[in-house]
């Protein structure tokens, strides 16, 4: 049968050549020019020709599933552009939702399209094969491989997509579920992206195995809810290593304050050059975790120091409540070596002055120029400053208790793993 068809087509082409005319052939078809996969109802299909054309008034096209006709065009029309020139044969269907997971063939009968300049030049039978996929076709994730720090992971698809409901992905750490993460579906020019958000830059520990799982049915084709993604899993190894040093402030004007009923400008002093991130803020929390204010933060230089500052505009603090001022992680960076600041907090108890930033079990007291600490975390780094910002001691704890001799003074500021306390020498 195929042999006879080929002979017939060859005979037609030979006849046209003998008459001085070649068959009218399209340059491309929109159904298969980019991809042969159809992720939407069948509506308009265009064949493009390199000249102006006309279509027979009763022309009809068909879609076959094997030998069976499953769709018939509602109209076949033409449009011409004489500047190029170009002709379009436009085949219209009435948004036919073909069953998914099947292969189809669009057939335009022979001779229904002809050249406007030479009507003897007509089309041979046009056949375009395509599929309606069972599921979305996934291509890749970005980033991939080993990952140090990221705020978003993206799953890419070969067609435009939308979210189904409010999808969430799951982050696994060493095989155990660690976090549920929101998923946003976006698209552009036949490309779909399922973006998994961490909310902020997230560090993935060096050598630790992670996975992100996007559940089946999180997203679908933009125009067909029934063509959905299969469950997708991205495995990667963390590559984040702690920097060789930490970026810490040496002073805060909270240490000098006596009246905590209102907050205006608050600043943190660094003895090296720093720059602020574009979205840097200082955050005011009512303990334990109620965010009260987060004004924009900036950096200015004063003498040999650099100040990270923000103005809280005279906000009132309620008496007998605990508050903390937080420098969010990654808000500032050291110019010299690019080290980013981790989150740092300073606590305030209105009416009693400086206090621990949280309900930490660490006990501390300063008696006779000796700082005594207990219930310390293993390996805790303890740094002590005088009230004028001079470092008095820096020790890494080898046990849960520690005693540090100090110079004479009435008060000191103690930082334990980045958490700040003010102690009075008794």
PDB file of C-alpha atoms in Angstrom, residues 43-184:
ATOM      1  CA  UNK A  43      -7.845  25.104  17.740  1.00  0.00           C
ATOM      2  CA  UNK A  44      -5.888  26.797  14.922  1.00  0.00           C
ATOM      3  CA  UNK A  45      -3.197  25.223  12.748  1.00  0.00           C
ATOM      4  CA  UNK A  46      -1.343  27.229  10.115  1.00  0.00           C
ATOM      5  CA  UNK A  47       0.680  26.124   7.102  1.00  0.00           C
ATOM      6  CA  UNK A  48       3.030  28.823   5.838  1.00  0.00           C
ATOM      7  CA  UNK A  49       3.943  29.160   2.123  1.00  0.00           C
ATOM      8  CA  UNK A  50       6.529  31.381   0.469  1.00  0.00           C
ATOM      9  CA  UNK A  51       3.956  32.957  -1.867  1.00  0.00           C
ATOM     10  CA  UNK A  52       0.351  34.102  -1.893  1.00  0.00           C
ATOM     11  CA  UNK A  53      -2.208  31.284  -1.985  1.00  0.00           C
ATOM     12  CA  UNK A  54      -5.914  30.490  -2.217  1.00  0.00           C
ATOM     13  CA  UNK A  55      -7.950  27.709  -0.598  1.00  0.00           C
ATOM     14  CA  UNK A  56     -10.811  25.783  -2.200  1.00  0.00           C
ATOM     15  CA  UNK A  57     -14.198  26.930  -0.788  1.00  0.00           C
ATOM     16  CA  UNK A  58     -15.202  23.493   0.517  1.00  0.00           C
ATOM     17  CA  UNK A  59     -11.751  22.502   1.784  1.00  0.00           C
ATOM     18  CA  UNK A  60     -11.722  20.313   4.887  1.00  0.00           C
ATOM     19  CA  UNK A  61      -8.887  18.841   6.992  1.00  0.00           C
ATOM     20  CA  UNK A  62      -9.007  15.806   9.264  1.00  0.00           C
ATOM     21  CA  UNK A  63      -7.268  14.438  12.343  1.00  0.00           C
ATOM     22  CA  UNK A  64      -6.697  10.683  12.432  1.00  0.00           C
ATOM     23  CA  UNK A  65      -6.042   8.340  15.328  1.00  0.00           C
ATOM     24  CA  UNK A  66      -4.679   5.431  13.342  1.00  0.00           C
ATOM     25  CA  UNK A  67      -7.236   4.864  10.575  1.00  0.00           C
ATOM     26  CA  UNK A  68     -10.074   6.548  12.466  1.00  0.00           C
ATOM     27  CA  UNK A  69     -11.082  10.214  11.981  1.00  0.00           C
ATOM     28  CA  UNK A  70     -11.371  11.843  15.416  1.00  0.00           C
ATOM     29  CA  UNK A  71     -11.672  15.527  14.434  1.00  0.00           C
ATOM     30  CA  UNK A  72     -12.800  17.479  11.370  1.00  0.00           C
ATOM     31  CA  UNK A  73     -11.950  21.111  10.693  1.00  0.00           C
ATOM     32  CA  UNK A  74     -14.720  23.668  10.972  1.00  0.00           C
ATOM     33  CA  UNK A  75     -13.066  25.912   8.364  1.00  0.00           C
ATOM     34  CA  UNK A  76      -9.994  26.180   6.122  1.00  0.00           C
ATOM     35  CA  UNK A  77      -9.152  29.722   5.024  1.00  0.00           C
ATOM     36  CA  UNK A  78      -6.212  31.741   3.717  1.00  0.00           C
ATOM     37  CA  UNK A  79      -4.426  35.001   4.474  1.00  0.00           C
ATOM     38  CA  UNK A  80      -1.808  36.627   2.264  1.00  0.00           C
ATOM     39  CA  UNK A  81       0.975  39.152   2.859  1.00  0.00           C
ATOM     40  CA  UNK A  82       2.400  40.620  -0.345  1.00  0.00           C
ATOM     41  CA  UNK A  83       5.360  42.422   1.239  1.00  0.00           C
ATOM     42  CA  UNK A  84       7.286  39.169   1.742  1.00  0.00           C
ATOM     43  CA  UNK A  85       5.313  37.545  -0.055  1.00  0.00           C
ATOM     44  CA  UNK A  86       3.733  34.934   2.190  1.00  0.00           C
ATOM     45  CA  UNK A  87       0.544  32.911   2.282  1.00  0.00           C
ATOM     46  CA  UNK A  88      -1.081  31.182   5.248  1.00  0.00           C
ATOM     47  CA  UNK A  89      -3.487  28.280   5.101  1.00  0.00           C
ATOM     48  CA  UNK A  90      -5.446  28.491   8.367  1.00  0.00           C
ATOM     49  CA  UNK A  91      -7.184  25.342   9.556  1.00  0.00           C
ATOM     50  CA  UNK A  92      -9.731  25.966  12.290  1.00  0.00           C
ATOM     51  CA  UNK A  93     -10.980  23.426  14.840  1.00  0.00           C
ATOM     52  CA  UNK A  94     -13.473  24.113  17.597  1.00  0.00           C
ATOM     53  CA  UNK A  95     -11.114  23.647  20.596  1.00  0.00           C
ATOM     54  CA  UNK A  96     -11.142  19.871  20.276  1.00  0.00           C
ATOM     55  CA  UNK A  97      -9.841  18.221  23.470  1.00  0.00           C
ATOM     56  CA  UNK A  98      -8.194  15.109  22.092  1.00  0.00           C
ATOM     57  CA  UNK A  99      -7.633  12.171  24.470  1.00  0.00           C
ATOM     58  CA  UNK A 100      -4.157  12.338  26.005  1.00  0.00           C
ATOM     59  CA  UNK A 101      -1.446   9.737  25.639  1.00  0.00           C
ATOM     60  CA  UNK A 102      -2.177   9.189  21.920  1.00  0.00           C
ATOM     61  CA  UNK A 103      -0.439   9.881  18.604  1.00  0.00           C
ATOM     62  CA  UNK A 104      -2.428  11.668  15.880  1.00  0.00           C
ATOM     63  CA  UNK A 105      -2.017  12.753  12.252  1.00  0.00           C
ATOM     64  CA  UNK A 106      -3.402  15.942  10.724  1.00  0.00           C
ATOM     65  CA  UNK A 107      -4.242  15.412   7.043  1.00  0.00           C
ATOM     66  CA  UNK A 108      -4.959  18.133   4.474  1.00  0.00           C
ATOM     67  CA  UNK A 109      -6.214  16.532   1.235  1.00  0.00           C
ATOM     68  CA  UNK A 110      -4.313  16.974  -2.010  1.00  0.00           C
ATOM     69  CA  UNK A 111      -5.175  19.901  -4.248  1.00  0.00           C
ATOM     70  CA  UNK A 112      -7.221  22.069  -1.854  1.00  0.00           C
ATOM     71  CA  UNK A 113      -4.535  24.807  -1.670  1.00  0.00           C
ATOM     72  CA  UNK A 114      -3.129  26.453  -4.810  1.00  0.00           C
ATOM     73  CA  UNK A 115      -0.771  29.241  -5.807  1.00  0.00           C
ATOM     74  CA  UNK A 116      -2.500  32.535  -6.484  1.00  0.00           C
ATOM     75  CA  UNK A 117      -0.051  33.374  -9.257  1.00  0.00           C
ATOM     76  CA  UNK A 118      -0.167  29.897 -10.837  1.00  0.00           C
ATOM     77  CA  UNK A 119      -3.392  28.017  -9.971  1.00  0.00           C
ATOM     78  CA  UNK A 120      -2.005  24.823 -11.523  1.00  0.00           C
ATOM     79  CA  UNK A 121       0.468  24.565  -8.645  1.00  0.00           C
ATOM     80  CA  UNK A 122      -1.413  22.760  -5.901  1.00  0.00           C
ATOM     81  CA  UNK A 123      -0.490  20.994  -2.710  1.00  0.00           C
ATOM     82  CA  UNK A 124       0.187  17.314  -2.403  1.00  0.00           C
ATOM     83  CA  UNK A 125      -1.497  15.657   0.570  1.00  0.00           C
ATOM     84  CA  UNK A 126      -0.133  17.281   3.739  1.00  0.00           C
ATOM     85  CA  UNK A 127       0.416  15.054   6.774  1.00  0.00           C
ATOM     86  CA  UNK A 128       1.644  16.252  10.167  1.00  0.00           C
ATOM     87  CA  UNK A 129       2.005  13.790  13.055  1.00  0.00           C
ATOM     88  CA  UNK A 130       1.770  14.928  16.680  1.00  0.00           C
ATOM     89  CA  UNK A 131       1.058  13.551  20.137  1.00  0.00           C
ATOM     90  CA  UNK A 132      -1.047  14.642  23.085  1.00  0.00           C
ATOM     91  CA  UNK A 133       1.185  13.649  26.038  1.00  0.00           C
ATOM     92  CA  UNK A 134      -0.041  11.724  29.051  1.00  0.00           C
ATOM     93  CA  UNK A 135       1.960  13.956  31.435  1.00  0.00           C
ATOM     94  CA  UNK A 136       4.070  17.098  31.325  1.00  0.00           C
ATOM     95  CA  UNK A 137       7.551  16.666  29.905  1.00  0.00           C
ATOM     96  CA  UNK A 138      10.206  17.651  32.451  1.00  0.00           C
ATOM     97  CA  UNK A 139      13.626  18.712  31.169  1.00  0.00           C
ATOM     98  CA  UNK A 140      15.928  19.842  33.992  1.00  0.00           C
ATOM     99  CA  UNK A 141      16.357  21.646  37.291  1.00  0.00           C
ATOM    100  CA  UNK A 142      18.370  24.733  38.031  1.00  0.00           C
ATOM    101  CA  UNK A 143      20.700  24.837  39.794  1.00  0.00           C
ATOM    102  CA  UNK A 144      21.873  21.240  39.998  1.00  0.00           C
ATOM    103  CA  UNK A 145      24.896  19.251  41.129  1.00  0.00           C
ATOM    104  CA  UNK A 146      26.335  20.408  44.448  1.00  0.00           C
ATOM    105  CA  UNK A 147      24.727  23.525  45.939  1.00  0.00           C
ATOM    106  CA  UNK A 148      26.159  25.864  48.564  1.00  0.00           C
ATOM    107  CA  UNK A 149      23.556  28.607  48.956  1.00  0.00           C
ATOM    108  CA  UNK A 150      20.294  29.201  47.097  1.00  0.00           C
ATOM    109  CA  UNK A 151      16.941  30.902  47.625  1.00  0.00           C
ATOM    110  CA  UNK A 152      15.061  29.019  44.877  1.00  0.00           C
ATOM    111  CA  UNK A 153      15.169  25.770  42.901  1.00  0.00           C
ATOM    112  CA  UNK A 154      13.399  25.603  39.505  1.00  0.00           C
ATOM    113  CA  UNK A 155      11.892  22.614  37.677  1.00  0.00           C
ATOM    114  CA  UNK A 156      11.639  23.247  33.915  1.00  0.00           C
ATOM    115  CA  UNK A 157       8.965  21.917  31.538  1.00  0.00           C
ATOM    116  CA  UNK A 158       8.624  22.049  27.743  1.00  0.00           C
ATOM    117  CA  UNK A 159       5.287  23.865  27.779  1.00  0.00           C
ATOM    118  CA  UNK A 160       3.500  26.670  29.583  1.00  0.00           C
ATOM    119  CA  UNK A 161       2.132  25.576  32.959  1.00  0.00           C
ATOM    120  CA  UNK A 162      -0.052  26.700  35.848  1.00  0.00           C
ATOM    121  CA  UNK A 163      -0.286  25.721  39.516  1.00  0.00           C
ATOM    122  CA  UNK A 164      -3.028  23.368  40.653  1.00  0.00           C
ATOM    123  CA  UNK A 165      -4.318  24.649  43.980  1.00  0.00           C
ATOM    124  CA  UNK A 166      -1.546  25.764  46.349  1.00  0.00           C
ATOM    125  CA  UNK A 167       1.269  23.334  45.673  1.00  0.00           C
ATOM    126  CA  UNK A 168       4.136  22.649  48.066  1.00  0.00           C
ATOM    127  CA  UNK A 169       7.395  20.768  47.633  1.00  0.00           C
ATOM    128  CA  UNK A 170       9.261  18.950  50.399  1.00  0.00           C
ATOM    129  CA  UNK A 171      12.933  19.395  51.262  1.00  0.00           C
ATOM    130  CA  UNK A 172      14.607  16.255  52.618  1.00  0.00           C
ATOM    131  CA  UNK A 173      17.862  16.249  54.546  1.00  0.00           C
ATOM    132  CA  UNK A 174      19.644  12.899  54.742  1.00  0.00           C
ATOM    133  CA  UNK A 175      16.367  11.204  53.831  1.00  0.00           C
ATOM    134  CA  UNK A 176      14.251  12.951  56.475  1.00  0.00           C
ATOM    135  CA  UNK A 177      11.618  15.594  55.695  1.00  0.00           C
ATOM    136  CA  UNK A 178      12.958  18.976  56.823  1.00  0.00           C
ATOM    137  CA  UNK A 179      10.713  21.699  55.353  1.00  0.00           C
ATOM    138  CA  UNK A 180       7.583  22.271  53.300  1.00  0.00           C
ATOM    139  CA  UNK A 181       8.226  24.866  50.589  1.00  0.00           C
ATOM    140  CA  UNK A 182       5.799  26.924  48.470  1.00  0.00           C
ATOM    141  CA  UNK A 183       5.780  26.391  44.701  1.00  0.00           C
ATOM    142  CA  UNK A 184       5.050  29.098  42.125  1.00  0.00           C
TER     143      UNK A 184
END
